[in-house]
């Protein structure tokens, strides 16, 4: 199967050695994604709901580059700084995935790469999963 590496242009990709997403066959794996705006700055500083929305929109952009949509997502993993924010984060996740209902995890971590980041989300998709 052919492998397609998809870049977001983030400055960390070549430093760390990763891709925003990797597509192999019908499978698309989106790396940990945060609320980084087009200007390279964190969107929604101090607001876990806004950061979750932006992270999912960034995931959606990577999926589109791979020929997938949010409807193809079968699993998400959410890494959060404060598990007490679970309802705000969960609300944003549900707004995008409430009808799709992927398998998911939400885990509290001690830190993300920037202290302004409150949420990081990974997603796995199977192209065509939305049709079955």
PDB file of C-alpha atoms in Angstrom:
ATOM      1  CA  UNK A   1       0.000   0.000   0.000  1.00  0.00           C
ATOM      2  CA  UNK A   2       1.114   3.518  -0.718  1.00  0.00           C
ATOM      3  CA  UNK A   3       1.888   5.843   2.170  1.00  0.00           C
ATOM      4  CA  UNK A   4       1.016   9.547   2.044  1.00  0.00           C
ATOM      5  CA  UNK A   5       2.479  11.920   4.648  1.00  0.00           C
ATOM      6  CA  UNK A   6       0.403  15.068   5.120  1.00  0.00           C
ATOM      7  CA  UNK A   7       1.973  18.194   6.574  1.00  0.00           C
ATOM      8  CA  UNK A   8       0.258  21.123   8.236  1.00  0.00           C
ATOM      9  CA  UNK A   9       3.352  23.281   7.891  1.00  0.00           C
ATOM     10  CA  UNK A  10       3.781  23.456  11.678  1.00  0.00           C
ATOM     11  CA  UNK A  11       7.344  24.342  12.650  1.00  0.00           C
ATOM     12  CA  UNK A  12       7.548  21.332  14.989  1.00  0.00           C
ATOM     13  CA  UNK A  13       7.048  18.721  12.250  1.00  0.00           C
ATOM     14  CA  UNK A  14      10.625  18.701  10.871  1.00  0.00           C
ATOM     15  CA  UNK A  15      12.156  19.232  14.320  1.00  0.00           C
ATOM     16  CA  UNK A  16      10.381  16.286  15.920  1.00  0.00           C
ATOM     17  CA  UNK A  17      10.088  14.220  12.721  1.00  0.00           C
ATOM     18  CA  UNK A  18       6.356  13.694  12.343  1.00  0.00           C
ATOM     19  CA  UNK A  19       3.486  14.395   9.947  1.00  0.00           C
ATOM     20  CA  UNK A  20       0.115  15.984  10.758  1.00  0.00           C
ATOM     21  CA  UNK A  21      -1.474  12.891   9.269  1.00  0.00           C
ATOM     22  CA  UNK A  22      -0.436   9.678   7.589  1.00  0.00           C
ATOM     23  CA  UNK A  23      -2.661   7.874   5.094  1.00  0.00           C
ATOM     24  CA  UNK A  24      -2.068   4.229   4.213  1.00  0.00           C
ATOM     25  CA  UNK A  25      -4.772   2.635   2.102  1.00  0.00           C
ATOM     26  CA  UNK A  26      -8.149   3.666   3.578  1.00  0.00           C
ATOM     27  CA  UNK A  27      -6.615   4.444   6.994  1.00  0.00           C
ATOM     28  CA  UNK A  28      -5.795   7.977   8.116  1.00  0.00           C
ATOM     29  CA  UNK A  29      -4.024   8.625  11.401  1.00  0.00           C
ATOM     30  CA  UNK A  30      -3.995  12.245  12.597  1.00  0.00           C
ATOM     31  CA  UNK A  31      -1.301  13.102  15.096  1.00  0.00           C
ATOM     32  CA  UNK A  32      -1.874  14.962  18.335  1.00  0.00           C
ATOM     33  CA  UNK A  33      -3.465  18.227  17.243  1.00  0.00           C
ATOM     34  CA  UNK A  34      -3.882  21.407  19.232  1.00  0.00           C
ATOM     35  CA  UNK A  35      -5.603  24.767  18.835  1.00  0.00           C
ATOM     36  CA  UNK A  36      -2.955  26.424  16.679  1.00  0.00           C
ATOM     37  CA  UNK A  37      -4.252  29.153  14.373  1.00  0.00           C
ATOM     38  CA  UNK A  38      -2.964  30.117  10.931  1.00  0.00           C
ATOM     39  CA  UNK A  39      -0.665  32.650  12.602  1.00  0.00           C
ATOM     40  CA  UNK A  40       1.041  29.889  14.621  1.00  0.00           C
ATOM     41  CA  UNK A  41      -0.445  31.079  17.911  1.00  0.00           C
ATOM     42  CA  UNK A  42      -2.684  29.196  20.322  1.00  0.00           C
ATOM     43  CA  UNK A  43      -6.366  30.007  19.807  1.00  0.00           C
ATOM     44  CA  UNK A  44      -8.614  30.306  22.865  1.00  0.00           C
ATOM     45  CA  UNK A  45      -5.977  30.762  25.541  1.00  0.00           C
ATOM     46  CA  UNK A  46      -7.546  29.785  28.862  1.00  0.00           C
ATOM     47  CA  UNK A  47     -10.684  28.356  27.203  1.00  0.00           C
ATOM     48  CA  UNK A  48     -10.787  24.534  26.876  1.00  0.00           C
ATOM     49  CA  UNK A  49     -14.029  24.574  24.850  1.00  0.00           C
ATOM     50  CA  UNK A  50     -12.634  26.973  22.214  1.00  0.00           C
ATOM     51  CA  UNK A  51      -9.356  25.066  22.065  1.00  0.00           C
ATOM     52  CA  UNK A  52     -11.205  21.779  21.518  1.00  0.00           C
ATOM     53  CA  UNK A  53     -13.249  23.276  18.680  1.00  0.00           C
ATOM     54  CA  UNK A  54     -10.113  24.634  16.989  1.00  0.00           C
ATOM     55  CA  UNK A  55      -8.210  21.367  17.426  1.00  0.00           C
ATOM     56  CA  UNK A  56     -11.052  19.431  15.797  1.00  0.00           C
ATOM     57  CA  UNK A  57     -11.221  21.926  12.940  1.00  0.00           C
ATOM     58  CA  UNK A  58      -7.470  21.428  12.453  1.00  0.00           C
ATOM     59  CA  UNK A  59      -8.032  17.658  12.424  1.00  0.00           C
ATOM     60  CA  UNK A  60     -10.798  18.131   9.866  1.00  0.00           C
ATOM     61  CA  UNK A  61      -8.409  20.063   7.623  1.00  0.00           C
ATOM     62  CA  UNK A  62      -5.833  17.264   7.780  1.00  0.00           C
ATOM     63  CA  UNK A  63      -8.503  14.662   7.039  1.00  0.00           C
ATOM     64  CA  UNK A  64      -9.671  16.598   3.980  1.00  0.00           C
ATOM     65  CA  UNK A  65      -6.102  16.642   2.635  1.00  0.00           C
ATOM     66  CA  UNK A  66      -6.166  12.850   2.940  1.00  0.00           C
ATOM     67  CA  UNK A  67      -9.542  12.498   1.221  1.00  0.00           C
ATOM     68  CA  UNK A  68     -11.444  11.803   4.449  1.00  0.00           C
ATOM     69  CA  UNK A  69     -14.030  13.632   6.548  1.00  0.00           C
ATOM     70  CA  UNK A  70     -14.963  13.739  10.203  1.00  0.00           C
ATOM     71  CA  UNK A  71     -17.654  11.159   9.399  1.00  0.00           C
ATOM     72  CA  UNK A  72     -14.850   8.670   8.682  1.00  0.00           C
ATOM     73  CA  UNK A  73     -13.366   9.047  12.186  1.00  0.00           C
ATOM     74  CA  UNK A  74     -13.544   5.827  14.201  1.00  0.00           C
ATOM     75  CA  UNK A  75     -11.415   6.849  17.211  1.00  0.00           C
ATOM     76  CA  UNK A  76     -10.331  10.006  19.015  1.00  0.00           C
ATOM     77  CA  UNK A  77      -7.973  10.433  21.944  1.00  0.00           C
ATOM     78  CA  UNK A  78      -8.097  13.615  24.020  1.00  0.00           C
ATOM     79  CA  UNK A  79      -5.226  14.654  26.242  1.00  0.00           C
ATOM     80  CA  UNK A  80      -6.260  17.394  28.655  1.00  0.00           C
ATOM     81  CA  UNK A  81      -4.425  19.447  31.249  1.00  0.00           C
ATOM     82  CA  UNK A  82      -7.369  19.586  33.665  1.00  0.00           C
ATOM     83  CA  UNK A  83      -9.840  16.692  33.722  1.00  0.00           C
ATOM     84  CA  UNK A  84     -12.259  18.972  35.610  1.00  0.00           C
ATOM     85  CA  UNK A  85     -12.815  20.642  32.198  1.00  0.00           C
ATOM     86  CA  UNK A  86     -14.225  17.380  30.813  1.00  0.00           C
ATOM     87  CA  UNK A  87     -17.730  18.774  30.295  1.00  0.00           C
ATOM     88  CA  UNK A  88     -16.524  21.793  28.273  1.00  0.00           C
ATOM     89  CA  UNK A  89     -14.192  19.615  26.213  1.00  0.00           C
ATOM     90  CA  UNK A  90     -16.829  16.902  25.850  1.00  0.00           C
ATOM     91  CA  UNK A  91     -19.429  19.436  24.718  1.00  0.00           C
ATOM     92  CA  UNK A  92     -17.173  20.630  21.892  1.00  0.00           C
ATOM     93  CA  UNK A  93     -16.305  17.028  20.923  1.00  0.00           C
ATOM     94  CA  UNK A  94     -20.001  16.131  20.854  1.00  0.00           C
ATOM     95  CA  UNK A  95     -20.819  19.067  18.576  1.00  0.00           C
ATOM     96  CA  UNK A  96     -18.620  17.486  15.891  1.00  0.00           C
ATOM     97  CA  UNK A  97     -18.936  13.786  16.728  1.00  0.00           C
ATOM     98  CA  UNK A  98     -22.325  13.415  18.437  1.00  0.00           C
ATOM     99  CA  UNK A  99     -23.859  11.623  15.450  1.00  0.00           C
ATOM    100  CA  UNK A 100     -20.643   9.842  14.443  1.00  0.00           C
ATOM    101  CA  UNK A 101     -19.877   8.475  17.920  1.00  0.00           C
ATOM    102  CA  UNK A 102     -16.256   7.307  17.507  1.00  0.00           C
ATOM    103  CA  UNK A 103     -14.544   5.329  20.230  1.00  0.00           C
ATOM    104  CA  UNK A 104     -12.751   7.874  22.407  1.00  0.00           C
ATOM    105  CA  UNK A 105     -10.589   8.456  25.441  1.00  0.00           C
ATOM    106  CA  UNK A 106     -10.028  11.543  27.567  1.00  0.00           C
ATOM    107  CA  UNK A 107      -6.925  11.448  29.738  1.00  0.00           C
ATOM    108  CA  UNK A 108      -5.405  14.089  31.980  1.00  0.00           C
ATOM    109  CA  UNK A 109      -1.729  14.795  31.361  1.00  0.00           C
ATOM    110  CA  UNK A 110       0.659  16.978  33.344  1.00  0.00           C
ATOM    111  CA  UNK A 111       1.674  19.229  30.433  1.00  0.00           C
ATOM    112  CA  UNK A 112       1.540  19.779  26.696  1.00  0.00           C
ATOM    113  CA  UNK A 113       4.262  21.340  24.531  1.00  0.00           C
ATOM    114  CA  UNK A 114       3.140  24.892  25.373  1.00  0.00           C
ATOM    115  CA  UNK A 115       1.691  26.025  28.712  1.00  0.00           C
ATOM    116  CA  UNK A 116      -1.105  27.835  26.806  1.00  0.00           C
ATOM    117  CA  UNK A 117      -2.347  24.532  25.358  1.00  0.00           C
ATOM    118  CA  UNK A 118      -5.135  22.868  27.330  1.00  0.00           C
ATOM    119  CA  UNK A 119      -6.192  20.103  24.917  1.00  0.00           C
ATOM    120  CA  UNK A 120      -4.504  17.875  22.342  1.00  0.00           C
ATOM    121  CA  UNK A 121      -6.514  15.453  20.219  1.00  0.00           C
ATOM    122  CA  UNK A 122      -5.576  12.504  17.992  1.00  0.00           C
ATOM    123  CA  UNK A 123      -7.934  10.945  15.462  1.00  0.00           C
ATOM    124  CA  UNK A 124      -8.013   7.763  13.424  1.00  0.00           C
ATOM    125  CA  UNK A 125     -10.231   7.452  10.377  1.00  0.00           C
ATOM    126  CA  UNK A 126     -11.146   4.781   7.880  1.00  0.00           C
ATOM    127  CA  UNK A 127     -12.165   6.239   4.540  1.00  0.00           C
ATOM    128  CA  UNK A 128     -15.596   4.900   3.684  1.00  0.00           C
ATOM    129  CA  UNK A 129     -16.489   4.154   7.337  1.00  0.00           C
ATOM    130  CA  UNK A 130     -19.206   6.795   7.116  1.00  0.00           C
ATOM    131  CA  UNK A 131     -21.096   4.726   4.543  1.00  0.00           C
ATOM    132  CA  UNK A 132     -21.604   1.605   6.642  1.00  0.00           C
TER     133      UNK A 132
END
